[in-house]
XYZ file of C-alpha atoms in Angstrom:
562
model
C -0.001 0.000 -0.001
C 1.463 3.357 -1.105
C 0.409 5.318 1.963
C 1.138 9.043 1.755
C 2.927 11.091 4.406
C -0.309 12.956 5.063
C -2.027 9.657 5.870
C 0.698 8.824 8.415
C -0.162 12.025 10.278
C -3.898 11.424 9.849
C -3.497 8.125 11.681
C -2.612 10.132 14.801
C -5.064 12.997 14.293
C -6.848 12.548 17.624
C -3.633 12.625 19.648
C -2.452 15.608 17.619
C -5.740 17.381 18.230
C -5.487 16.619 21.947
C -1.942 18.022 22.059
C -3.121 21.231 20.339
C -6.071 21.505 22.744
C -3.761 21.199 25.764
C -1.383 23.754 24.227
C -4.291 26.140 23.595
C -5.524 25.609 27.153
C -2.063 26.391 28.516
C -1.859 29.574 26.466
C -5.405 30.629 27.364
C -4.704 30.062 31.044
C -1.482 32.085 30.790
C -3.119 34.989 28.948
C -6.136 34.946 31.264
C -3.892 34.771 34.307
C -1.879 37.819 33.277
C -4.942 39.836 32.296
C -6.868 38.934 35.438
C -3.863 39.533 37.681
C -3.260 42.943 36.140
C -6.865 43.977 36.592
C -6.928 42.577 40.126
C -3.791 44.445 41.209
C -5.030 47.659 39.628
C -8.402 47.346 41.328
C -6.745 46.656 44.678
C -4.491 49.708 44.257
C -7.388 51.974 43.315
C -9.488 50.693 46.208
C -6.623 51.359 48.618
C -6.150 54.866 47.280
C -9.871 55.623 47.604
C -9.860 54.854 51.315
C -12.015 52.837 53.655
C -15.283 53.674 51.913
C -14.333 52.013 48.658
C -15.663 48.567 47.831
C -13.512 45.912 46.175
C -14.340 42.329 45.140
C -11.353 40.445 46.472
C -12.585 36.853 46.452
C -13.762 36.304 42.862
C -10.552 37.536 41.121
C -8.322 35.713 43.611
C -10.271 32.484 43.080
C -9.965 32.978 39.338
C -6.218 33.509 39.630
C -5.793 30.318 41.650
C -7.955 28.374 39.200
C -6.079 29.627 36.146
C -2.737 28.901 37.811
C -3.743 25.313 38.507
C -5.233 24.916 35.021
C -1.999 26.190 33.455
C 0.134 23.759 35.473
C -2.066 20.741 34.656
C -2.534 21.578 30.969
C 1.196 22.266 30.593
C 2.000 18.828 31.993
C -0.434 17.015 29.717
C 0.601 19.143 26.734
C 4.196 17.906 27.118
C 3.097 14.342 27.832
C 0.737 14.023 24.867
C 2.951 16.095 22.554
C 6.065 13.995 23.146
C 4.062 10.778 22.926
C 2.504 11.610 19.565
C 5.823 12.920 18.203
C 7.563 9.644 19.039
C 4.705 7.660 17.506
C 4.858 9.708 14.304
C 8.667 9.374 14.202
C 8.282 5.599 14.433
C 5.595 5.419 11.766
C 7.423 7.784 9.398
C 10.497 5.550 9.477
C 8.362 2.490 8.795
C 6.601 4.400 6.002
C 9.945 5.422 4.488
C 11.306 1.873 4.586
C 8.077 0.422 3.219
C 8.090 2.838 0.289
C 11.852 2.809 -0.326
C 12.679 -0.900 -0.080
C 10.742 -1.870 -3.253
C 12.984 0.626 -5.059
C 16.134 -1.250 -4.034
C 18.490 -1.914 -5.598
C 17.399 -0.634 -9.003
C 16.271 2.886 -8.066
C 18.198 3.346 -4.839
C 21.436 2.186 -6.445
C 22.083 5.741 -7.622
C 21.822 7.191 -4.098
C 24.747 7.227 -1.700
C 24.193 5.338 1.521
C 25.089 8.366 3.609
C 22.554 10.471 1.705
C 19.824 7.916 2.379
C 20.872 7.840 6.029
C 20.620 11.634 6.185
C 17.091 11.527 4.816
C 16.125 8.746 7.195
C 17.500 10.543 10.253
C 17.669 14.310 9.693
C 14.742 14.827 7.340
C 12.354 12.623 9.284
C 13.397 14.417 12.485
C 12.390 17.695 10.836
C 9.040 16.276 9.751
C 7.972 14.189 12.744
C 7.610 17.167 15.112
C 6.040 19.585 12.655
C 2.671 19.492 14.402
C 4.123 20.014 17.875
C 6.824 22.540 16.904
C 5.078 24.439 14.133
C 1.483 23.731 13.132
C 0.259 23.151 16.700
C 1.657 26.410 18.139
C 0.369 28.381 15.132
C -3.120 26.895 15.504
C -3.061 27.548 19.247
C -1.908 31.124 18.609
C -4.852 31.599 16.262
C -7.162 30.373 19.016
C -5.537 32.736 21.529
C -5.964 35.687 19.158
C -9.648 34.916 18.665
C -10.244 34.518 22.414
C -8.312 37.727 23.190
C -10.189 39.699 20.561
C -13.533 38.479 21.912
C -12.504 39.369 25.487
C -11.296 42.810 24.399
C -14.515 43.403 22.430
C -16.562 42.706 25.552
C -14.550 45.361 27.406
C -14.045 48.018 24.715
C -14.556 47.297 21.021
C -11.843 49.674 19.642
C -9.342 47.684 21.721
C -10.452 44.528 19.895
C -9.695 46.152 16.528
C -6.273 47.196 17.788
C -5.575 43.631 18.976
C -6.486 42.328 15.502
C -3.975 44.726 13.953
C -1.267 43.777 16.471
C -1.922 40.061 15.982
C -1.791 40.388 12.205
C 1.505 42.250 12.389
C 3.301 39.932 14.832
C 1.628 36.654 13.871
C 1.703 36.945 10.091
C 3.562 40.035 8.888
C 6.727 39.621 10.947
C 7.145 35.858 10.297
C 6.513 36.298 6.570
C 9.202 38.967 6.371
C 11.540 36.845 8.514
C 11.209 33.635 6.491
C 10.525 35.007 3.007
C 12.765 33.422 0.373
C 13.849 31.082 3.163
C 12.754 27.865 1.460
C 15.746 27.975 -0.872
C 17.992 28.528 2.149
C 16.371 25.622 3.987
C 16.932 23.372 0.968
C 20.602 24.372 0.827
C 20.901 23.839 4.590
C 19.384 20.353 4.308
C 21.702 19.471 1.417
C 24.838 20.648 3.237
C 23.851 18.742 6.380
C 23.259 15.635 4.271
C 26.658 16.078 2.586
C 28.394 16.320 5.958
C 26.614 13.218 7.231
C 27.473 11.351 4.032
C 31.165 12.249 4.238
C 31.333 11.273 7.901
C 29.575 7.965 7.262
C 31.690 7.057 4.239
C 34.863 8.042 6.097
C 34.013 5.677 8.941
C 33.077 2.889 6.531
C 36.254 3.302 4.499
C 38.668 4.097 7.315
C 40.813 1.064 6.535
C 41.260 2.075 2.882
C 41.878 5.710 3.805
C 44.547 4.611 6.278
C 46.188 2.308 3.765
C 46.279 5.068 1.141
C 47.365 7.687 3.702
C 44.375 9.785 2.650
C 42.962 10.516 6.107
C 44.167 14.114 6.030
C 42.470 14.888 2.717
C 39.250 13.268 3.866
C 39.261 15.132 7.178
C 39.791 18.372 5.260
C 36.701 17.582 3.164
C 34.698 16.864 6.306
C 35.893 20.134 7.864
C 34.920 22.065 4.743
C 31.464 20.485 4.789
C 31.126 21.303 8.497
C 31.998 24.945 7.792
C 29.299 25.058 5.119
C 26.755 23.667 7.573
C 27.800 26.245 10.169
C 27.442 29.032 7.594
C 23.927 27.879 6.649
C 22.968 27.665 10.329
C 24.279 31.186 10.916
C 22.138 32.494 8.052
C 19.160 30.732 9.555
C 19.825 32.231 12.975
C 20.252 35.697 11.449
C 16.836 35.408 9.822
C 15.357 34.354 13.149
C 17.119 37.180 15.044
C 15.902 39.701 12.461
C 12.392 38.396 12.987
C 12.733 38.744 16.757
C 13.972 42.341 16.423
C 11.074 43.187 14.123
C 8.698 41.441 16.520
C 10.009 43.515 19.432
C 9.568 46.724 17.465
C 6.001 45.870 16.496
C 5.273 44.748 20.061
C 6.556 48.015 21.479
C 4.458 50.103 19.106
C 1.391 47.938 19.710
C 1.777 48.065 23.483
C 2.106 51.870 23.456
C -0.968 52.107 21.230
C -2.978 49.912 23.616
C -1.766 51.926 26.614
C -2.889 55.163 24.985
C -6.230 53.628 23.994
C -6.880 52.179 27.465
C -6.015 55.471 29.199
C -8.170 57.399 26.748
C -11.111 55.073 27.399
C -10.609 55.322 31.178
C -10.432 59.104 31.096
C -13.612 59.200 29.056
C -15.362 56.945 31.551
C -15.936 54.232 28.964
C -14.079 51.550 30.961
C -13.132 51.221 34.606
C -9.550 51.344 35.845
C -9.245 47.563 36.423
C -10.639 46.801 32.977
C -8.324 49.307 31.336
C -5.404 47.592 33.085
C -6.774 44.217 31.984
C -6.654 45.370 28.335
C -3.032 46.375 28.712
C -1.999 43.158 30.412
C -4.006 41.130 27.882
C -1.920 42.746 25.147
C 1.300 41.951 27.026
C 0.242 38.292 27.350
C -0.680 38.068 23.665
C 2.689 39.507 22.647
C 4.441 36.984 24.892
C 2.750 33.900 23.450
C 3.275 35.230 19.902
C 7.012 35.628 20.439
C 7.685 32.140 19.061
C 5.659 32.578 15.880
C 8.741 33.235 13.713
C 10.406 30.070 15.003
C 7.201 28.095 14.365
C 6.996 29.409 10.792
C 10.658 28.545 10.255
C 10.104 25.021 11.609
C 7.150 24.662 9.264
C 9.330 25.731 6.350
C 12.067 23.268 7.333
C 9.531 20.460 7.609
C 8.161 21.231 4.149
C 11.646 21.070 2.628
C 12.414 17.827 4.505
C 9.127 16.347 3.324
C 10.011 17.201 -0.284
C 13.389 15.481 0.112
C 11.743 12.349 1.499
C 9.209 12.258 -1.323
C 11.992 12.642 -3.895
C 13.107 9.177 -2.809
C 9.867 7.308 -2.172
C 7.836 8.758 -5.064
C 10.142 7.253 -7.688
C 8.464 4.721 -9.922
C 9.712 1.179 -9.177
C 11.793 -0.528 -11.835
C 9.271 -3.380 -11.977
C 5.623 -3.606 -10.993
C 3.337 -6.497 -10.213
C 0.668 -7.362 -12.792
C -2.968 -6.619 -12.008
C -3.795 -10.350 -12.178
C -0.661 -12.390 -11.365
C -0.267 -15.875 -12.789
C 0.620 -18.827 -10.586
C 4.021 -20.525 -10.813
C 4.519 -24.289 -11.033
C 4.641 -25.985 -7.639
C 7.425 -28.330 -8.732
C 10.950 -27.332 -9.896
C 10.802 -26.076 -13.484
C 13.052 -24.861 -16.267
C 14.396 -21.307 -16.312
C 14.714 -19.834 -19.792
C 16.065 -16.615 -21.273
C 14.445 -16.090 -24.675
C 16.003 -13.476 -26.971
C 16.554 -11.176 -24.004
C 17.590 -7.601 -24.840
C 18.466 -5.068 -22.162
C 20.027 -1.627 -21.911
C 20.120 0.769 -18.977
C 17.661 3.688 -18.981
C 19.089 6.612 -20.919
C 21.731 4.488 -22.663
C 21.620 3.186 -26.206
C 24.245 0.428 -25.905
C 22.645 -3.007 -25.677
C 24.192 -4.678 -22.634
C 22.353 -7.909 -23.474
C 21.507 -8.513 -27.099
C 19.455 -11.605 -27.816
C 20.562 -13.767 -24.858
C 19.380 -17.394 -25.013
C 19.771 -19.757 -22.044
C 18.076 -22.879 -20.711
C 18.565 -23.967 -17.095
C 16.820 -27.262 -16.432
C 15.781 -28.406 -12.928
C 18.829 -29.542 -10.961
C 21.270 -28.140 -13.530
C 24.195 -25.939 -12.496
C 25.495 -23.300 -14.903
C 28.331 -20.773 -14.626
C 28.454 -17.463 -16.531
C 31.820 -15.826 -17.222
C 32.827 -12.599 -18.893
C 34.811 -9.406 -18.576
C 33.875 -6.790 -16.004
C 30.983 -4.653 -17.226
C 29.861 -7.118 -19.868
C 26.439 -7.633 -18.242
C 26.860 -10.740 -16.065
C 25.351 -9.147 -12.950
C 22.632 -7.617 -15.125
C 21.742 -11.124 -16.252
C 21.246 -12.200 -12.642
C 19.278 -9.004 -11.929
C 16.854 -9.910 -14.718
C 16.513 -13.403 -13.311
C 15.767 -11.949 -9.879
C 13.365 -9.534 -11.607
C 15.026 -6.448 -10.262
C 14.633 -5.212 -13.846
C 12.527 -6.382 -16.777
C 13.960 -7.079 -20.259
C 13.506 -4.417 -22.909
C 12.734 -7.208 -25.360
C 12.334 -10.943 -25.020
C 11.326 -12.759 -21.855
C 12.633 -14.576 -18.808
C 10.416 -17.536 -18.003
C 10.030 -20.117 -15.264
C 8.142 -23.226 -16.278
C 6.963 -21.344 -19.370
C 5.511 -18.456 -17.315
C 6.832 -14.979 -18.109
C 8.156 -13.463 -14.878
C 6.444 -10.168 -15.781
C 3.126 -11.974 -15.298
C 4.059 -13.153 -11.783
C 3.854 -11.367 -8.438
C 7.363 -10.477 -7.265
C 6.793 -11.978 -3.835
C 5.709 -15.299 -5.339
C 8.786 -15.420 -7.595
C 11.237 -14.469 -4.857
C 9.983 -17.406 -2.780
C 11.427 -19.616 -5.512
C 14.899 -18.041 -5.488
C 17.808 -17.920 -3.059
C 20.328 -15.189 -3.820
C 23.897 -14.842 -2.613
C 25.127 -11.457 -3.885
C 28.726 -10.404 -4.253
C 29.950 -9.271 -0.862
C 26.897 -10.658 0.949
C 26.847 -8.932 4.353
C 27.048 -10.511 7.775
C 24.906 -8.411 10.081
C 25.652 -7.423 13.644
C 23.802 -10.076 15.618
C 23.903 -13.722 16.549
C 24.485 -16.668 14.237
C 20.816 -17.598 14.417
C 19.674 -14.033 13.644
C 21.837 -14.007 10.517
C 20.553 -17.394 9.411
C 16.901 -16.588 10.014
C 17.118 -13.823 7.434
C 16.947 -16.722 4.976
C 14.018 -18.411 6.717
C 12.411 -16.648 9.702
C 10.617 -19.875 10.677
C 13.716 -22.094 10.704
C 14.193 -24.147 13.878
C 17.506 -24.967 15.530
C 17.758 -28.341 13.811
C 17.475 -26.771 10.347
C 20.083 -24.155 11.179
C 22.544 -26.724 12.507
C 21.939 -28.774 9.348
C 22.930 -25.944 6.965
C 25.907 -25.042 9.158
C 27.030 -28.658 8.838
C 26.603 -28.489 5.064
C 28.934 -25.488 4.819
C 31.310 -26.891 7.477
C 30.639 -24.224 10.085
C 29.002 -26.359 12.764
C 32.250 -27.014 14.670
C 33.115 -23.314 14.592
C 29.625 -22.371 15.798
C 29.887 -24.796 18.706
C 33.244 -23.324 19.687
C 31.720 -19.831 19.659
C 28.943 -20.872 22.027
C 26.170 -22.085 19.725
C 23.547 -20.376 17.619
C 23.246 -17.473 20.037
C 26.938 -16.522 19.607
C 27.539 -12.910 18.552
C 29.317 -12.489 15.209
C 30.076 -8.750 15.514
C 29.624 -5.823 13.155
C 30.126 -7.047 9.552
C 31.200 -10.424 10.969
C 34.143 -8.943 12.889
C 34.685 -12.184 14.816
C 34.900 -14.259 11.607
C 37.417 -14.795 8.847
C 36.477 -13.880 5.277
C 35.900 -17.545 4.425
C 33.711 -18.094 7.491
C 31.659 -14.997 6.717
C 31.090 -16.165 3.151
C 30.116 -19.634 4.386
C 27.632 -18.140 6.846
C 26.070 -16.109 4.037
C 25.902 -19.279 1.927
C 24.245 -21.148 4.796
C 21.656 -18.385 4.978
C 20.897 -18.815 1.264
C 20.731 -22.613 1.577
C 18.290 -22.305 4.440
C 15.706 -20.848 2.059
C 15.292 -24.313 0.496
C 14.269 -22.907 -2.895
C 14.445 -24.742 -6.254
C 16.785 -22.091 -7.726
C 19.933 -20.469 -6.354
C 21.688 -17.450 -7.887
C 25.271 -16.693 -6.835
C 27.159 -13.549 -7.857
C 30.931 -13.926 -7.451
C 30.632 -16.211 -4.403
C 34.415 -16.597 -4.017
C 35.439 -12.964 -4.565
C 38.286 -12.058 -2.204
C 38.973 -15.614 -1.021
C 42.220 -17.506 -1.537
C 42.153 -20.413 -3.995
C 42.068 -23.210 -1.414
C 39.272 -21.549 0.600
C 37.310 -20.765 -2.579
C 37.554 -24.314 -3.941
C 36.565 -25.833 -0.597
C 33.554 -23.510 -0.437
C 32.442 -24.370 -3.988
C 32.785 -28.107 -3.455
C 30.729 -27.870 -0.284
C 28.191 -25.822 -2.214
C 27.875 -28.438 -4.965
C 27.285 -31.129 -2.365
C 24.754 -29.040 -0.440
C 22.692 -28.002 -3.471
C 21.274 -31.457 -4.075
C 18.572 -31.210 -6.754
C 18.483 -27.422 -6.844
C 19.306 -25.433 -9.955
C 22.234 -23.021 -9.853
C 23.160 -19.952 -11.881
C 26.611 -18.705 -10.875
C 28.310 -15.491 -11.978
C 32.061 -15.870 -11.578
C 35.529 -14.877 -12.771
C 37.385 -17.582 -10.911
C 38.309 -21.101 -12.017
C 35.907 -23.744 -10.721
C 36.799 -27.208 -9.389
C 35.556 -30.186 -11.381
C 31.975 -31.157 -10.625
C 30.745 -27.794 -9.366
C 28.789 -26.888 -12.545
C 27.548 -28.820 -15.539
C 28.016 -26.111 -18.167
C 29.898 -22.844 -18.517
C 29.182 -19.870 -20.775
C 30.969 -16.669 -21.678
C 28.974 -13.472 -22.000
C 30.517 -11.438 -24.786
C 29.080 -8.687 -26.992
C 25.734 -9.132 -25.277
C 25.361 -12.825 -26.083
C 26.126 -16.127 -24.357
C 28.636 -18.472 -25.940
C 29.086 -22.001 -24.512
C 32.648 -22.783 -23.430
C 34.399 -25.936 -24.530
C 36.731 -27.813 -22.203
C 39.713 -26.144 -23.869
C 38.274 -22.703 -23.155
C 37.483 -23.306 -19.478
C 40.073 -21.532 -17.254
C 42.673 -23.767 -15.659
C 41.688 -25.017 -12.246
């Protein structure tokens, strides 16, 4: 389901509404408290100056002050509680939404994005978006409610004061923020891009620290990181300057508005149109309104940042997938069937060169085939078409006579086990790595595949299936890591296995031992292997060379020496 970002927020609309209500209640209590306190103190002072004969209602205002104080404390507590709760829920759901929308794009569409850039969007951009209601939209909505309530209260006291409050609110709530953040969207986009660049450089530097050390390139890389950090600092300074300018403008408008209200209240009092306490209440009401509106520029800026971050997230997830499921998928054969490439033609989008040009291949059930060829000739592309990460431009890839374009991707992937080049070992236990191949696998099945790849003795020495393998298999040798990845693929128990350079980076003895164990473990499964390396006898039945976009069978004389 392609759920939109708006629908993620709509899922939490009642909690968001409750957070805004508590925020509005807090603001109303604060404004009412200041206005009532000002009127109360003024009335008490005037009563004291008038002498013993003056009457003064002490109990009602004091009770109101105590009530508003308690209401402000309680609503403030629940505002923070509900606001933080809904923000964390939205942050969780936005990350799930991003993964759910982005993963179908991998690796075809996401292959052009740097990992650090994707990480920046996942972390920084979602952090900007997840709190938009609490940091921006909520305060602005609450401020609108405060303005309406204040205008109504002022109109009940003296209607010209209500008109003045409307003018003040328009200036500080709309005019000042608009001037402060105008043309700021471009700056926010540049700020987001520079922050993403810094995060990408830092991430790639940590990932490639071994290579940077070996090439003595740490200094150059650190200089690049420092330059990116300076750019981020410069963008942040521009952002702060815009905010400071908005605050200065806000203070100027507030000063003018407060003086205007003071003059108006005194004029009304002198004319006998309002009493002294009510005139003071108008003034203090204005002070309270100016106080709660002080953060409007920051709220508008947060809203602008969230909009830019949302655009960056949608740039990723709104890409069209490389392949799509048919409206009415066909069923695949239940028993192992033949895989066939029939006059397959493929070129990358935007390129005219045919990477595959009329490829023909038959892979019968239980047959093992190796594909060779120079780097860049299209071997990995061939496996990508078989995995249906891309569809052929012409021709068809079939399983049991069924065109894979007519099959649901999930149904087809249940038939295939894939061991990519450089298959990762994830930070976790042995069992957690294995269960990526089959989440329902029991201990007996996992020990069985470990035995097949000759890792059972090692696993027992490490402490069993719960043993920790470390980040990227830090506790394992390269051969052990590759064997664990192979065990994970074998655990899928599918009729077809696809291997892409399974022995890359291994010494000859380790590679040959791994391949011989693989041949024994495959049983009746079919195998398509992409490889550069010589293969021991008995690993595959046939070998082909991919050259000029076509497959040519290799004779015994052409097979590389073993």
